[in-house]
Tab-separated table of C-alpha atoms in Angstrom:
chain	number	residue	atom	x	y	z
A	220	UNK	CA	-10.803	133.889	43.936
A	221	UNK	CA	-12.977	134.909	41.133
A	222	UNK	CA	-12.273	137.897	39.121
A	223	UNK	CA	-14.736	140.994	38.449
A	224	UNK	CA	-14.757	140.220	34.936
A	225	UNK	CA	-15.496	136.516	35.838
A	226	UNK	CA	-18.293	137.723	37.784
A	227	UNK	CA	-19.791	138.986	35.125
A	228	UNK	CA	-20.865	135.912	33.230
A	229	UNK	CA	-20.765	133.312	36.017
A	230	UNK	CA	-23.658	132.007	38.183
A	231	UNK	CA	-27.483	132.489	37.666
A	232	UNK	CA	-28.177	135.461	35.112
A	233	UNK	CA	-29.946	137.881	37.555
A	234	UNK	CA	-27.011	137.788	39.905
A	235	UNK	CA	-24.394	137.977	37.636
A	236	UNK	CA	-25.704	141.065	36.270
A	237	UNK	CA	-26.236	142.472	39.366
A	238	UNK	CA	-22.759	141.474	40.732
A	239	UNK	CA	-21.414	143.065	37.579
A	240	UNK	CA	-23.242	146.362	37.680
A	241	UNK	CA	-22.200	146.682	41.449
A	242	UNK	CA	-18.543	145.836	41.137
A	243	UNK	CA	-18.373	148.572	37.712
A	244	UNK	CA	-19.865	150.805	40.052
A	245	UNK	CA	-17.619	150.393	43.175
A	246	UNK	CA	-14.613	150.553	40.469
A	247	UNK	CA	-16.110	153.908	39.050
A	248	UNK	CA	-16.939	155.989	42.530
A	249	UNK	CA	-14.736	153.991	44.167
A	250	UNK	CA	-17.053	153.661	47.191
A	251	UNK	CA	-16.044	150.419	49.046
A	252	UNK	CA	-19.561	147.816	49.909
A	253	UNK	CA	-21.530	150.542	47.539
A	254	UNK	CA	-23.992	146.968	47.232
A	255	UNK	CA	-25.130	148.141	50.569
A	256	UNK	CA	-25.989	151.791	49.334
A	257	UNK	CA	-27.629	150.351	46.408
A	258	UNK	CA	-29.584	148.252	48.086
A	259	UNK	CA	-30.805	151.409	50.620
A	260	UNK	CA	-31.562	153.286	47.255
A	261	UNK	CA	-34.155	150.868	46.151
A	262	UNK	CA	-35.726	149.878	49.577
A	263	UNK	CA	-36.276	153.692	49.891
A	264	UNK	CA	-37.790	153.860	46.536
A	265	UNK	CA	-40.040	151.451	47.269
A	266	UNK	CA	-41.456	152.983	50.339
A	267	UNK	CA	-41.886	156.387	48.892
A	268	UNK	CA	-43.444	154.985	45.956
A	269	UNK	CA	-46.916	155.388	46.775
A	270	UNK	CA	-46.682	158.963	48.341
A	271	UNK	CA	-45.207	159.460	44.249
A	272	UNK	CA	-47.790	158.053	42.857
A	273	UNK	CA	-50.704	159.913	44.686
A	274	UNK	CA	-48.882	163.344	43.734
A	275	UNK	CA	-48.604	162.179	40.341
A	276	UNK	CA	-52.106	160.831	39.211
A	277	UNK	CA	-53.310	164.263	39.516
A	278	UNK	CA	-51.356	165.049	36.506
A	279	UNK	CA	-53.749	163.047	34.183
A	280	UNK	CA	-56.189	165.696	34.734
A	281	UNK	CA	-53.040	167.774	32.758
A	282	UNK	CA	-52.762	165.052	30.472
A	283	UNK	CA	-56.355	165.121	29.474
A	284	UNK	CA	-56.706	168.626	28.636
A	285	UNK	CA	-54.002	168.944	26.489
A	286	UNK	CA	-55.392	165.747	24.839
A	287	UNK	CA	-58.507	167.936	24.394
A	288	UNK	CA	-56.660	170.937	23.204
A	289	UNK	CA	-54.448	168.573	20.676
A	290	UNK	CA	-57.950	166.705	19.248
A	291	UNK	CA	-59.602	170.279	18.719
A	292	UNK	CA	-56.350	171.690	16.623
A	293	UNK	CA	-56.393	168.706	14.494
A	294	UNK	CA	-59.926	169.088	14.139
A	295	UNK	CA	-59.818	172.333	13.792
A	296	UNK	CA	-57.092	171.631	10.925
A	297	UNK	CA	-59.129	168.843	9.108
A	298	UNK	CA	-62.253	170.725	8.541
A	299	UNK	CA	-60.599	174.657	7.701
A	300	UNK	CA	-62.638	174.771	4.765
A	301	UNK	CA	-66.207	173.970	6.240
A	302	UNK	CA	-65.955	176.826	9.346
A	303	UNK	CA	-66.694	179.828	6.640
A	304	UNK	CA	-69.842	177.876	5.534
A	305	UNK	CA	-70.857	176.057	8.872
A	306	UNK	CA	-72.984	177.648	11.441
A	307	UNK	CA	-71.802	175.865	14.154
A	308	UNK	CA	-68.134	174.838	13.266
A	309	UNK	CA	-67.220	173.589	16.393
A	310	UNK	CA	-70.477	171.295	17.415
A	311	UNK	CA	-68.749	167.800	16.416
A	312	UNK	CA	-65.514	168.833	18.347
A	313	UNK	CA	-67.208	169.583	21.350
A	314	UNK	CA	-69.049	166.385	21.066
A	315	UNK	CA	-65.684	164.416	20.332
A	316	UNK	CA	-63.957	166.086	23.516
A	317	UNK	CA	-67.040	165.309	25.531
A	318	UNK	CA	-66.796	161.448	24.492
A	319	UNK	CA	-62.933	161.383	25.598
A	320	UNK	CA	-63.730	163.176	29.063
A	321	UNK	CA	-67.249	161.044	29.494
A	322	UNK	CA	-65.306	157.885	28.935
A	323	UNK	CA	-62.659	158.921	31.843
A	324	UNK	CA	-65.504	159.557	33.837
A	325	UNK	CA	-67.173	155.887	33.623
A	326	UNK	CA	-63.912	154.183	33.357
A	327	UNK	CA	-61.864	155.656	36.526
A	328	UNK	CA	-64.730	157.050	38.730
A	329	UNK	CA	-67.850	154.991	37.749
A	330	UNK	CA	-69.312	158.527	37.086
A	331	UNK	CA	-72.964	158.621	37.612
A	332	UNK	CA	-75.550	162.548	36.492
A	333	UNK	CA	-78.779	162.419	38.717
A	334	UNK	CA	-81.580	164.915	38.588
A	335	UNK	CA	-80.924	166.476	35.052
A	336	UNK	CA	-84.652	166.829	35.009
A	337	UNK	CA	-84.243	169.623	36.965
A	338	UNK	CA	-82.389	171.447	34.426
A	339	UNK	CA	-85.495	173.853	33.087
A	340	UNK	CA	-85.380	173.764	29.213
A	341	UNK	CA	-84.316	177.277	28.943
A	342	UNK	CA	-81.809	179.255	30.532
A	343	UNK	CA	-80.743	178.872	33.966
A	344	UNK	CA	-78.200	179.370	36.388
A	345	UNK	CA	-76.174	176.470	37.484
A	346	UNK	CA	-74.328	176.799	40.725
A	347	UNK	CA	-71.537	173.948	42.134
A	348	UNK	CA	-69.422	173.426	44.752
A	349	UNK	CA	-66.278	173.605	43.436
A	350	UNK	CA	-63.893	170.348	44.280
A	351	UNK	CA	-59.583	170.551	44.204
A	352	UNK	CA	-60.155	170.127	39.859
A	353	UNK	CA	-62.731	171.089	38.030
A	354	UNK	CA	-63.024	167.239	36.879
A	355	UNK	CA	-66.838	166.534	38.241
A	356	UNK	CA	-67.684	169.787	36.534
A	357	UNK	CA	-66.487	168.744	33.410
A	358	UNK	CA	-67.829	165.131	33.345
A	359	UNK	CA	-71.365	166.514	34.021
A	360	UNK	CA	-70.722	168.972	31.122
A	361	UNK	CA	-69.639	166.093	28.610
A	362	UNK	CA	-72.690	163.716	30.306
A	363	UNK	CA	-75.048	166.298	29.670
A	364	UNK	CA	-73.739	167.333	26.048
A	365	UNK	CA	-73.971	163.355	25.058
A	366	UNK	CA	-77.709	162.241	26.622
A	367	UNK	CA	-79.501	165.803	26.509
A	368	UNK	CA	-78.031	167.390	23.562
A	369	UNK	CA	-77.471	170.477	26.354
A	370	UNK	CA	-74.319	172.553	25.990
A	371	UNK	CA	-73.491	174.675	29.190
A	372	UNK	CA	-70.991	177.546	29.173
A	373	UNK	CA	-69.134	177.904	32.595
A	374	UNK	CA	-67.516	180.597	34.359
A	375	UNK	CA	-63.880	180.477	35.275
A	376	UNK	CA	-61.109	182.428	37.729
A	377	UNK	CA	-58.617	184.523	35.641
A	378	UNK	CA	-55.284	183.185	35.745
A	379	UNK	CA	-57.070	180.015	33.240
A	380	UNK	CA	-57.071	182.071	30.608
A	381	UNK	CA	-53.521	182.550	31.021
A	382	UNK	CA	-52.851	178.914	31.042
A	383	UNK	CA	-50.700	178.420	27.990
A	384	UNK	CA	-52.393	176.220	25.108
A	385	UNK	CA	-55.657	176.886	26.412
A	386	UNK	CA	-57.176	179.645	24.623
A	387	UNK	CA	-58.905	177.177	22.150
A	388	UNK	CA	-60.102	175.353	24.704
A	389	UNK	CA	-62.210	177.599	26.165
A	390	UNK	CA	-63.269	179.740	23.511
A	391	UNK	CA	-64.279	176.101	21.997
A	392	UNK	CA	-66.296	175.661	25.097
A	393	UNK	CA	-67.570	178.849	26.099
A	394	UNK	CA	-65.716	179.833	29.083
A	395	UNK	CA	-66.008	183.170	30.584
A	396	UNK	CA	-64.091	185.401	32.746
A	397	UNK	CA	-67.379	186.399	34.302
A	398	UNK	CA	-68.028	190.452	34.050
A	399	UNK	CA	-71.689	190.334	34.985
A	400	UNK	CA	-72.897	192.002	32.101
A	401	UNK	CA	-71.394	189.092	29.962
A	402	UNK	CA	-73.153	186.311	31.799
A	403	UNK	CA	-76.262	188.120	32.141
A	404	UNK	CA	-76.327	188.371	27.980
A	405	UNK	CA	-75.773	184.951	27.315
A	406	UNK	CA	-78.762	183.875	29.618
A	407	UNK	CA	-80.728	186.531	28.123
A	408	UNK	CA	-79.678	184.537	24.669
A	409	UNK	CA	-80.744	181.385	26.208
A	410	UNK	CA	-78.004	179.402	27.546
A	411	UNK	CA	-77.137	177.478	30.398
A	412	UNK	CA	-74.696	178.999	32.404
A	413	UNK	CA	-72.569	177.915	35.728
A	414	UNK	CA	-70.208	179.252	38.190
A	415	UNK	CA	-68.535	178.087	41.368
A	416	UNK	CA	-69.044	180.934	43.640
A	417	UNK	CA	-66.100	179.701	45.770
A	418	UNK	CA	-64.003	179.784	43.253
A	419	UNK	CA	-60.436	178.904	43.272
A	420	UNK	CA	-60.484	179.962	47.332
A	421	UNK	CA	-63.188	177.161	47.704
A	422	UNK	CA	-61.165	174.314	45.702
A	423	UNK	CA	-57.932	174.929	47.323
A	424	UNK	CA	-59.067	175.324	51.057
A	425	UNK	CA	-62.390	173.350	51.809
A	426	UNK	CA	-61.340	169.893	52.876
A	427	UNK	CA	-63.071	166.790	53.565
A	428	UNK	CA	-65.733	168.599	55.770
A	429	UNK	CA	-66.939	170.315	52.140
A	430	UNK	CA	-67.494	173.222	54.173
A	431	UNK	CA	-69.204	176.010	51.781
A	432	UNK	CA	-66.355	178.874	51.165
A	433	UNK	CA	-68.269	182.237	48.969
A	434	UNK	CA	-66.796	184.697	51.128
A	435	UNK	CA	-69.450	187.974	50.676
A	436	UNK	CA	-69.498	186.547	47.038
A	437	UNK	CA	-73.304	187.994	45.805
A	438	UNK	CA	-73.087	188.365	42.110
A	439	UNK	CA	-73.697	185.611	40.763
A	440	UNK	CA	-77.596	185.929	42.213
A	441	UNK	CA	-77.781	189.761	41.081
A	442	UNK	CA	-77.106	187.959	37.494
A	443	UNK	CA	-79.771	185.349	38.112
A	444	UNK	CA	-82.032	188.281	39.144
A	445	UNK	CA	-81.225	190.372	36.212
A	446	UNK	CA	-81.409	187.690	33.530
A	447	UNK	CA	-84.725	186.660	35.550
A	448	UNK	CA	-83.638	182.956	35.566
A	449	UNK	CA	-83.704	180.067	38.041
A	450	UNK	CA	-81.055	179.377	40.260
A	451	UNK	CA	-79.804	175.266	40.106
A	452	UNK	CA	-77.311	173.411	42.604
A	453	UNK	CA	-75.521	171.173	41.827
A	454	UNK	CA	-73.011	168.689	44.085
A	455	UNK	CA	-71.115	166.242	43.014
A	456	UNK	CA	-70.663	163.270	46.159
A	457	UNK	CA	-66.628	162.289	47.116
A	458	UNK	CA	-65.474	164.784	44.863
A	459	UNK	CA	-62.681	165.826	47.834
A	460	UNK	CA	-62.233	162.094	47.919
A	461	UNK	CA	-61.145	162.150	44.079
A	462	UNK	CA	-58.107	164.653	44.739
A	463	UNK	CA	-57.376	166.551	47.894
A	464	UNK	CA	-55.042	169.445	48.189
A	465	UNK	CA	-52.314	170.381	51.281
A	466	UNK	CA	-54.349	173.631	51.620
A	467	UNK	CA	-54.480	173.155	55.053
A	468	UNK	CA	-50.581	174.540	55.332
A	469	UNK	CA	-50.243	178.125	56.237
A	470	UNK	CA	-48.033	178.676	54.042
A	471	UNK	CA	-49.754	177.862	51.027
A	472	UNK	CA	-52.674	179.797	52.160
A	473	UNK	CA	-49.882	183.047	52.052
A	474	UNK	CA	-48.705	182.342	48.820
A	475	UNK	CA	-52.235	182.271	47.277
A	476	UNK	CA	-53.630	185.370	48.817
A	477	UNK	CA	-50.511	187.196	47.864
A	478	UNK	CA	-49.936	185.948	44.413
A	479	UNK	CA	-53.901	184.707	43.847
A	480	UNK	CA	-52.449	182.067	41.755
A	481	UNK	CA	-53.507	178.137	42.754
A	482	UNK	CA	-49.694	177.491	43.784
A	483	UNK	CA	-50.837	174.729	46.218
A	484	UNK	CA	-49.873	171.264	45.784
A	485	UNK	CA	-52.436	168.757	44.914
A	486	UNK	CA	-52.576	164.339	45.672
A	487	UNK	CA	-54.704	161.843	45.058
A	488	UNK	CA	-56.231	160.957	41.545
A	489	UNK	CA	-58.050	158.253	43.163
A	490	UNK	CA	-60.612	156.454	41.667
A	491	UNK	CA	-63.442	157.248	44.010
A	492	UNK	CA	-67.315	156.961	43.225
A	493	UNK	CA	-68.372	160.010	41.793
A	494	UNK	CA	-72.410	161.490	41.863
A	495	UNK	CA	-73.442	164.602	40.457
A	496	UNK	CA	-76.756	165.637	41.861
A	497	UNK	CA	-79.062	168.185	41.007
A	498	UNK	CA	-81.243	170.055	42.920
A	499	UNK	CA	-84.569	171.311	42.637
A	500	UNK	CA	-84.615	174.983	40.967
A	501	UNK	CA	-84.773	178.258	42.728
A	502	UNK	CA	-87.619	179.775	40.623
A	503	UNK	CA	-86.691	183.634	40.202
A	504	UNK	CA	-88.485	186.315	42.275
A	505	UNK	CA	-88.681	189.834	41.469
A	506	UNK	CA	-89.153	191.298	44.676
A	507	UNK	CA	-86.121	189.011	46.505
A	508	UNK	CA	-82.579	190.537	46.884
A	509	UNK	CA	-79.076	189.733	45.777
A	510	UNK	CA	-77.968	188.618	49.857
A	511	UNK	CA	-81.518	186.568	50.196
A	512	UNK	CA	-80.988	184.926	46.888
A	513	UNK	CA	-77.577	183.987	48.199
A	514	UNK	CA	-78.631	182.825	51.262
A	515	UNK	CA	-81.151	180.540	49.626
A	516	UNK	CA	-78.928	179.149	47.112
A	517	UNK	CA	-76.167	178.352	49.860
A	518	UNK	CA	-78.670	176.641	51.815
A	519	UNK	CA	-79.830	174.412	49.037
A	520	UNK	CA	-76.323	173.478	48.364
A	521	UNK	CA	-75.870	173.101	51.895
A	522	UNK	CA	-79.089	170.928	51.892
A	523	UNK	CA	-77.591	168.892	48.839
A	524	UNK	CA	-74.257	167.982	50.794
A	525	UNK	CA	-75.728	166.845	53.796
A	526	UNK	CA	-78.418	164.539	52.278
A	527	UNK	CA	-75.293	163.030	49.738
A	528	UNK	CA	-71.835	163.125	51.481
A	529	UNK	CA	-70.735	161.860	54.528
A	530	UNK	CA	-69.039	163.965	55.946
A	531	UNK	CA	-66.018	163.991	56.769
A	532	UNK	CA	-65.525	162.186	53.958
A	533	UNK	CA	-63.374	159.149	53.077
A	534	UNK	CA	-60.918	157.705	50.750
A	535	UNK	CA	-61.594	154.201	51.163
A	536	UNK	CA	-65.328	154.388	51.861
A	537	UNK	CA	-65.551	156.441	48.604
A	538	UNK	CA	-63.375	153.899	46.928
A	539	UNK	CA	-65.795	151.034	48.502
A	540	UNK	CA	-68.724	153.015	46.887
A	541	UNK	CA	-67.700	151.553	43.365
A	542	UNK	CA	-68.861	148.480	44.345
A	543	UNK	CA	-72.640	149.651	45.487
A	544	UNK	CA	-75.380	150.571	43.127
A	545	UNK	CA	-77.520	153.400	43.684
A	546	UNK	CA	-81.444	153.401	42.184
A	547	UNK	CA	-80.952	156.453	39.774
A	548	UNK	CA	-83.436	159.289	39.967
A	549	UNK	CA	-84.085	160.274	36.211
């Protein structure tokens, strides 16, 4: 009979290791046949190794903005001196963090901006349906900053400005917490604004159906009426497809409305087709209303979905899409 230490070193490497590591480990727990544990362990493993991986590709998103965050301290750091004499300190940043989050976008999601000719050359109000991440949002933002030389602020829910590391981020960027007086000045000033009416409520709970979710949400057209802008939507095609949430579960629904903090989990990562499309404007009337503005815009968003999505949509169709051209419309 062979000997464990004789195990060790005898026969083909691979085995011999493996014989090794099993009999040290049956001598240490002193489990008897622990090779047929082991060998549960990693056929296990292996089957729940994709549902890992489609819960953790959604971290990249994570990954990527405290990339962003990192790049802007260190440029930020490198160029201390020039932001008392520059007027616009933080122009090459924002171009730099644009290049990083455009190249994502054409690398994993063959991302593709249609219709930015509908974007009037002044102020306007830019309104999205708002996916499980604000990824599409971000891409058009860094595709628009890098062919049109077109910076757009954006509206955001609350609890992101609590996010810790973010602060520079967004004042970087522009993001607001959205007081209506705020977002009516800075279109007053000239810029292009946008906001996800849904909100946070919309990314978490629409599903593959992209149904519309605003709730009795109005303000945003009261600003576009004040500020006496157009109105833009703007859909971006398979972004459910991209990364879903489990919304769907009661439970999580409970959890949000009581702690109205995104505490639903999120899979997927997958890299689907992406298309941002946008619409013709919604030229501003004086004599129309905050709830007919509303309507309007939701029905041109509406209108936007069904001519681009199939609904309901689908992973492997959108994952097929990679692999089709599309005529583009600028």
């Amino acid at each position: 009979m062979i000997g464990g230490n004789e195990s060790c070193v005898a026969g083909p490497i691979p085995v011999s290791y493996l014989s090794c590591l099993t009999y040290i480990l049956g001598e240490w727990t002193g489990v008897e046949h622990i090779e047929d544990y082991l060998s549960y362990a990693v056929y296990l493993s292996w089957v729940l190794f994709p549902l890992a991986v489609v819960f953790l590709l959604p971290g990249v998103i994570v990954i990527l903005f405290y990339t962003s965050i990192l790049l802007l301290h260190i440029y930020k750091r490198k160029n201390e001196l020039r932001e008392a004499y520059s007027s616009d300190f933080w122009a090459g940043a924002r171009q730099m963090v644009a290049t990083l989050w455009d190249g994502h976008g054409r690398i994993w999601h063959g991302y593709e901006l249609h219709g930015t000719g509908n974007i009037p050359e002044g102020p306007g109000l830019i309104v999205f349906y708002h996916g499980a991440t604000p990824a599409d949002y971000i891409y058009f933002m860094a595709r628009l900053l890098i062919q049109k030389k077109r910076y757009c602020h954006v509206v955001a829910d609350h609890f992101v400005f609590g996010v810790p590391g973010f602060k520079i981020l967004l004042d970087t960027h522009g993001v607001m917490h959205g007081p209506k007086e705020e977002c009516v000045s800075a279109l007053k000033k000239g810029c292009l604004l946008a906001i996800a009416p849904g909100g946070v409520r919309e990314a978490l709970f629409s599903d593959e159906t992209y149904n519309i979710i605003w709730g009795n949400r109005k303000g945003f057209a009261q600003v576009a009426i004040d500020a006496k802008v157009p109105i833009i939507p703007m859909f971006t095609q398979n972004v459910r497809e991209g990364v879903r949430t489990l919304g769907g579960i009661k439970i999580f629904r409970s959890l949000y409305e009581y702690t109205r903090l995104p505490i639903v989990p999120f899979y997927g990562g997958f890299p689907v087709k992406l298309r941002t499309f946008i619409g013709e404007p919604i030229p501003y009337e004086p004599n129309i209303t905050a709830e007919e503005l509303t309507a309007k815009t939701k029905a041109a968003l509406q209108a936007l979905i069904e001519k681009h999505q199939k609904i309901p949509g689908n992973i492997f169709r959108a994952l097929m899409e990679r692999f089709q051209t599309q005529k583009k419309e600028d």
